[in-house]
mmCIF file of C-alpha atoms in Angstrom:
data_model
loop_
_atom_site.group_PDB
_atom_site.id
_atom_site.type_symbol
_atom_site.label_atom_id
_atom_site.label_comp_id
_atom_site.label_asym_id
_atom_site.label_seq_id
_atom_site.Cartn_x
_atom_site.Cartn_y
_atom_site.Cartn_z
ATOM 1 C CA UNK B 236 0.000 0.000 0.000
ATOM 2 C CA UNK B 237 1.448 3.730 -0.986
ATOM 3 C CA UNK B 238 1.358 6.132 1.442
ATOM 4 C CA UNK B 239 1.486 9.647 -0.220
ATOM 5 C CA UNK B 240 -0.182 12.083 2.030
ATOM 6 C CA UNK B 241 -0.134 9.621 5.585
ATOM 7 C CA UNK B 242 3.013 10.160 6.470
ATOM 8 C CA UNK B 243 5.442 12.602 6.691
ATOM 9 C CA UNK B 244 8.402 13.138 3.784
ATOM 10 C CA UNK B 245 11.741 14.008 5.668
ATOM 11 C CA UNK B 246 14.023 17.003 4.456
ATOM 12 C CA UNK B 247 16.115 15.680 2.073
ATOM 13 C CA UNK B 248 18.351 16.446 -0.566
ATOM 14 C CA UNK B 249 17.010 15.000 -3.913
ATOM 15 C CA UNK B 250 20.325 16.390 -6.363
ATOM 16 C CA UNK B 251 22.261 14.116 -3.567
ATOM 17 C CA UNK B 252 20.349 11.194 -3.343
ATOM 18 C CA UNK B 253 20.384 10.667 -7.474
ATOM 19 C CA UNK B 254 24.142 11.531 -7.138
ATOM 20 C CA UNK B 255 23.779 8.830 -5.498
ATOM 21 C CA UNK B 256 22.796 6.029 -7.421
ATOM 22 C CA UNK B 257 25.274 4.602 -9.839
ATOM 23 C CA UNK B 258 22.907 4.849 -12.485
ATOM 24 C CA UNK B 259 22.496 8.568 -12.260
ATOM 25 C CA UNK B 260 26.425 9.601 -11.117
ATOM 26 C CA UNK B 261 27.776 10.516 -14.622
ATOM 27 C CA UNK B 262 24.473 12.931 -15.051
ATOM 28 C CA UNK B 263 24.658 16.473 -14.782
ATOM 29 C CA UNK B 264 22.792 18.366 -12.401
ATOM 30 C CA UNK B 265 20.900 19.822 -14.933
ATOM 31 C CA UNK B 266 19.627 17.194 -15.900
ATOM 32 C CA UNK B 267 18.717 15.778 -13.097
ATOM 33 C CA UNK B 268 16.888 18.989 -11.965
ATOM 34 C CA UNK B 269 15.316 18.543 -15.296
ATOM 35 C CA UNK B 270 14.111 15.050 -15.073
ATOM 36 C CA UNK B 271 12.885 16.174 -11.186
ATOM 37 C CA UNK B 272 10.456 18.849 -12.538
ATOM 38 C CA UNK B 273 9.153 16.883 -15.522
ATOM 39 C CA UNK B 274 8.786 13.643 -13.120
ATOM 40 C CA UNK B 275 6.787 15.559 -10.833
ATOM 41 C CA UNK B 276 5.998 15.205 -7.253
ATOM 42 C CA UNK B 277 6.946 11.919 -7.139
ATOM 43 C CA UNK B 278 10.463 12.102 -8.985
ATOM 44 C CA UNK B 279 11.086 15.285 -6.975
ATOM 45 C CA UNK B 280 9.884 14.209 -3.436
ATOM 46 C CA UNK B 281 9.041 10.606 -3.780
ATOM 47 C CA UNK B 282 6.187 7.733 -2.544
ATOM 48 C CA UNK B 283 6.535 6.116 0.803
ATOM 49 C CA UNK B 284 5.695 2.264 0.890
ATOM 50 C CA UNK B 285 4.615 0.160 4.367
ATOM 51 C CA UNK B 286 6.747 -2.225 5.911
ATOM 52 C CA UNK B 287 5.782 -5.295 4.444
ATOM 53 C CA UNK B 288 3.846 -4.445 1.196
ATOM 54 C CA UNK B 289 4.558 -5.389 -2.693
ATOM 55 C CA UNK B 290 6.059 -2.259 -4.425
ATOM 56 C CA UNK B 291 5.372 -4.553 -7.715
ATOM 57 C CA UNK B 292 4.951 -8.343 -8.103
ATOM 58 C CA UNK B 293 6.885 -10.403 -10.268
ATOM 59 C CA UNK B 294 4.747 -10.194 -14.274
ATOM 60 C CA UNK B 295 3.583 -7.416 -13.814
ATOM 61 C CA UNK B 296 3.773 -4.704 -16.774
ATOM 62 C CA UNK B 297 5.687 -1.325 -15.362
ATOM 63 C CA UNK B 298 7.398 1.974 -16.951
ATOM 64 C CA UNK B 299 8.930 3.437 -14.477
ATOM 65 C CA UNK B 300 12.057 2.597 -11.782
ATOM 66 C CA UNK B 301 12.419 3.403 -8.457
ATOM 67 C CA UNK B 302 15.252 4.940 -6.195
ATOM 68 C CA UNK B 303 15.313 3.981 -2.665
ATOM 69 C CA UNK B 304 15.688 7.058 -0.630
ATOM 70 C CA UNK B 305 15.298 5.520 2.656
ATOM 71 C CA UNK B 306 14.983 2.065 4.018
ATOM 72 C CA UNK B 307 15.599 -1.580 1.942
ATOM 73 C CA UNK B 308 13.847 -3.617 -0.450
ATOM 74 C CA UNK B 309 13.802 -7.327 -0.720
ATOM 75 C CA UNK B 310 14.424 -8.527 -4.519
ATOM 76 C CA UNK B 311 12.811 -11.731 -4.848
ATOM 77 C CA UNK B 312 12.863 -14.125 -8.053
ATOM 78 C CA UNK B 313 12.353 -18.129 -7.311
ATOM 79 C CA UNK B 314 14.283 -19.008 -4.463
ATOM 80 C CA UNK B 315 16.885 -15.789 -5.118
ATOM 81 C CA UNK B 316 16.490 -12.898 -2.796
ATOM 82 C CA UNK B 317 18.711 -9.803 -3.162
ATOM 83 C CA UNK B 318 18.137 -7.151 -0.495
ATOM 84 C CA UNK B 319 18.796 -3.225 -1.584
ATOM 85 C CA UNK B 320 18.995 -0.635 0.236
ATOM 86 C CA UNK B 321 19.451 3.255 -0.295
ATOM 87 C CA UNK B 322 21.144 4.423 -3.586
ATOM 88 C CA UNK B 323 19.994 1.567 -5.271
ATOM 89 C CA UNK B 324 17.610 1.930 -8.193
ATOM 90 C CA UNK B 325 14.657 -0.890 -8.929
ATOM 91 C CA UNK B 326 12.677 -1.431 -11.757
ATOM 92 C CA UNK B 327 15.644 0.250 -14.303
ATOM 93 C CA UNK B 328 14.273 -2.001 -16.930
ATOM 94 C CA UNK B 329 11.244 -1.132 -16.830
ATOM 95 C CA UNK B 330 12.087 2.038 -16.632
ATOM 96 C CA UNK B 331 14.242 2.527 -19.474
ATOM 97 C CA UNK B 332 11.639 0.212 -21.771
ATOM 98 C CA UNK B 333 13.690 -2.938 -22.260
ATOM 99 C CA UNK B 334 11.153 -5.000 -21.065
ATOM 100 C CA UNK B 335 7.484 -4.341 -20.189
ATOM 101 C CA UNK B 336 7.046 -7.295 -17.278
ATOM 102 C CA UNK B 337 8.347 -6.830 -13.568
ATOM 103 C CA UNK B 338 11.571 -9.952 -13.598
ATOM 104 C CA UNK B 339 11.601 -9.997 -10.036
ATOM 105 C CA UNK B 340 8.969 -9.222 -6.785
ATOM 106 C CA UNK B 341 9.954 -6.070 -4.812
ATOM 107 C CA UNK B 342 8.607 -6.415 -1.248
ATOM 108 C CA UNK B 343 9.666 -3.429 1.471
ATOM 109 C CA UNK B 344 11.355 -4.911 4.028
ATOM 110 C CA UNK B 345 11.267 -1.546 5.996
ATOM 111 C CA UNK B 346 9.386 1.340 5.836
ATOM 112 C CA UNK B 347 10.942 2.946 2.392
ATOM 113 C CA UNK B 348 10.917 5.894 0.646
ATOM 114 C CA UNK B 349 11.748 5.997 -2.670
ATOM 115 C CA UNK B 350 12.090 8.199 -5.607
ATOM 116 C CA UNK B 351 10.294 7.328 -9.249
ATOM 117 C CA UNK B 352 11.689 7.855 -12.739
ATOM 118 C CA UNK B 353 9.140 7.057 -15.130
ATOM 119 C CA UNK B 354 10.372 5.687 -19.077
ATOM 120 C CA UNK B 355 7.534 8.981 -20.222
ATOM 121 C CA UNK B 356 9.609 11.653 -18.100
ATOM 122 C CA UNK B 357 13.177 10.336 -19.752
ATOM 123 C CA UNK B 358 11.201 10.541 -23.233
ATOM 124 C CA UNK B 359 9.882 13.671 -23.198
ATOM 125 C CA UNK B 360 13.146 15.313 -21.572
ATOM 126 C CA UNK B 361 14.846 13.781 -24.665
ATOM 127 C CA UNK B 362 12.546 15.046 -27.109
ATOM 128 C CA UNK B 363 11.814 18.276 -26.244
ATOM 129 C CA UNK B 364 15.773 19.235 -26.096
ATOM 130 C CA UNK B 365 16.124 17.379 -29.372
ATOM 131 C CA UNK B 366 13.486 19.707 -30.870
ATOM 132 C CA UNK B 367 14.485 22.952 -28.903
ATOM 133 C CA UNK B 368 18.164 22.082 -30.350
ATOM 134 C CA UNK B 369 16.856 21.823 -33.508
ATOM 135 C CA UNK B 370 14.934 24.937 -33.738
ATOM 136 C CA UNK B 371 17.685 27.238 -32.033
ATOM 137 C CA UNK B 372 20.251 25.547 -34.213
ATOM 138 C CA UNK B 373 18.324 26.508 -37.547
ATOM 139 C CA UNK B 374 17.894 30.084 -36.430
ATOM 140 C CA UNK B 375 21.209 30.805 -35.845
ATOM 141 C CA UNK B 376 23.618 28.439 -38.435
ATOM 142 C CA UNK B 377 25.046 26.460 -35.498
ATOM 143 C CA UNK B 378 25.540 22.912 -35.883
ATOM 144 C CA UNK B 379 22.704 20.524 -34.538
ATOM 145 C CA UNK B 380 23.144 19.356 -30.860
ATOM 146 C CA UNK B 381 21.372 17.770 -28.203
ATOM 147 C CA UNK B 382 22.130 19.224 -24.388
ATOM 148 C CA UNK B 383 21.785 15.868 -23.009
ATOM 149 C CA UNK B 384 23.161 13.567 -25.805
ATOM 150 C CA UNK B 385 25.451 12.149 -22.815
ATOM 151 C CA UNK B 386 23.057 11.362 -20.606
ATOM 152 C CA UNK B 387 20.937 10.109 -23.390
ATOM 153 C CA UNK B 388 24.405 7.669 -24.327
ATOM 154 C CA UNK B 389 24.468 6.301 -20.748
ATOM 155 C CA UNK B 390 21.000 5.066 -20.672
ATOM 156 C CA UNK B 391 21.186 3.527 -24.204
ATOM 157 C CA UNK B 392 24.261 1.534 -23.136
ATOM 158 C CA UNK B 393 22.544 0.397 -19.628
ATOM 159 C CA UNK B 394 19.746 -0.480 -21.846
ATOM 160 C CA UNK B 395 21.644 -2.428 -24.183
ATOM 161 C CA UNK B 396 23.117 -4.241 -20.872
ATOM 162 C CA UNK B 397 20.223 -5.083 -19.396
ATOM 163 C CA UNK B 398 18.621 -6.141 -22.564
ATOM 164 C CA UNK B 399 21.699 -8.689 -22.825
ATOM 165 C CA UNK B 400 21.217 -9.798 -19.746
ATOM 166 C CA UNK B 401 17.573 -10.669 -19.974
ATOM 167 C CA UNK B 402 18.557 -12.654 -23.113
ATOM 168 C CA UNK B 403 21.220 -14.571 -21.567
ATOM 169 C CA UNK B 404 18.933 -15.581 -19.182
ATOM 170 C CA UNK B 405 16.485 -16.796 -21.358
ATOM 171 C CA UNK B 406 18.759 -18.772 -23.449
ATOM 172 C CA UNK B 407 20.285 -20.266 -20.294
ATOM 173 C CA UNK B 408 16.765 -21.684 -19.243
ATOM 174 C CA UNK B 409 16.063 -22.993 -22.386
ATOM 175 C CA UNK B 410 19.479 -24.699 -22.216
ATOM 176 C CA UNK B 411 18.126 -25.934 -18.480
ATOM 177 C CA UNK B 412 14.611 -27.295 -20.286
ATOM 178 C CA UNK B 413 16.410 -29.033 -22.327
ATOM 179 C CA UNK B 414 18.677 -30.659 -20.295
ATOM 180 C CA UNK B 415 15.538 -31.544 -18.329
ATOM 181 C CA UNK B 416 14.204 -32.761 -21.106
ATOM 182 C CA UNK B 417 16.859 -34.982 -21.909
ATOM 183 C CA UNK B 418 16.879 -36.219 -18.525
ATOM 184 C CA UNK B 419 13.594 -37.577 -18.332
ATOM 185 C CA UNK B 420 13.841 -39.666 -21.251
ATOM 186 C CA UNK B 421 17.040 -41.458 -20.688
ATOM 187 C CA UNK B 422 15.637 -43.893 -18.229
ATOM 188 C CA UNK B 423 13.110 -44.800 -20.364
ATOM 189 C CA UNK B 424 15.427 -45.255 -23.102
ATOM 190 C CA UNK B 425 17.904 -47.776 -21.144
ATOM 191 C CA UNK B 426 14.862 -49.368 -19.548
ATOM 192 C CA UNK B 427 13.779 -50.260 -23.290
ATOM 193 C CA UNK B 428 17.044 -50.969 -24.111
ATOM 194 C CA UNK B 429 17.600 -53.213 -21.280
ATOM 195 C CA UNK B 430 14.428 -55.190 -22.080
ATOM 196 C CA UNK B 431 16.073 -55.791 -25.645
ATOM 197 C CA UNK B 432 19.166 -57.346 -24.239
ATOM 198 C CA UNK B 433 17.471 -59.748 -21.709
ATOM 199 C CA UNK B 434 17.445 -63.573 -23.337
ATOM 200 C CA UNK B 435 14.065 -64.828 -24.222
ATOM 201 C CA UNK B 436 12.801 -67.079 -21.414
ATOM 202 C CA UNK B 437 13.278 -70.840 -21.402
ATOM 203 C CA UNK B 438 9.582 -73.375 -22.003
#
């Protein structure tokens, strides 16, 4: 259960806690201001979570990522459990658009606030300098630039990672169902086999 107006925020410094977070070091400030005031309240100031409740289940579809400000997160896939704590960032698949469906459970072990980048927000920061560039650039004769092609750079290549990632994984379980596959078939095999060999009985 989210608990926006409930309970209380704490002071805190949102340009820090993105410094943070590996994901968003090698962005500039601007930037990151920028992404704050298209994200809104909750990129700026963030959603609180109970102790004890499902940020997002495992399958289901998302677009957005979260930050933890405050407080850890238990990771769960199968019989895996990864807890994360603040600085970490959940949900980057998702979202940066690699893939649409949730690969793990996020349960809050503590209370937790976090911090959410949504895939729309990264879009239409991206777009709209693309197109202010482009208008600015025509006026005056300059060359064509985009004021956060680096930032733009570092999520393609995270998304490019993760999106490797997810299709290692996949191969490697089809290389475990097949194995399994294999597996259940080979007794029956030498038990056939084994029935071949044995001499006919004796009248």
């Amino acid at each position: 259960q989210v608990i926006n107006d409930q309970a209380p925020i704490e002071f805190f410094d949102s340009l820090a806690v993105y410094r943070s977070c590996p994901l968003f070091q090698r962005c500039s400030p601007g930037f990151i201001q920028k992404l704050m005031a298209v994200g809104g309240k909750s990129a700026c100031h963030g959603k609180i979570f109970e102790c004890g409740s499902t940020i997002y289940p495992e399958g289901q579809r998302g677009s957005c990522m979260y930050l933890i400000v405050r407080g850890t997160i238990a990771l769960v896939s199968g019989v895996s459990t990864q807890i994360l704590g603040p600085g970490d960032c959940i949900g980057v698949a998702q979202g940066l658009g690699v893939v649409a469906e949730r690969q793990e459970t996020a349960i809050a072990e503590t209370s937790v606030h976090v911090l959410e980048i949504t895939l729309s927000a990264l879009t239409t920061i991206f777009t709209e300098k693309e197109e202010f560039h482009s208008n600015r650039c025509a006026e005056s004769g300059e060359s064509w630039g985009n004021h956060y092609t680096h930032e733009r750079r570092l999520f393609e290549l995270e998304a490019r990672r993760l999106g490797a990632e997810k299709a290692s994984r996949t191969r490697m379980k089809a290389t475990e169902s097949v194995k399994a596959t294999k597996s259940l078939k080979r007794p029956t095999m030498q038990l056939k086999k084994h029935h071949a060999e044995d001499p006919e009985p004796e009248l």
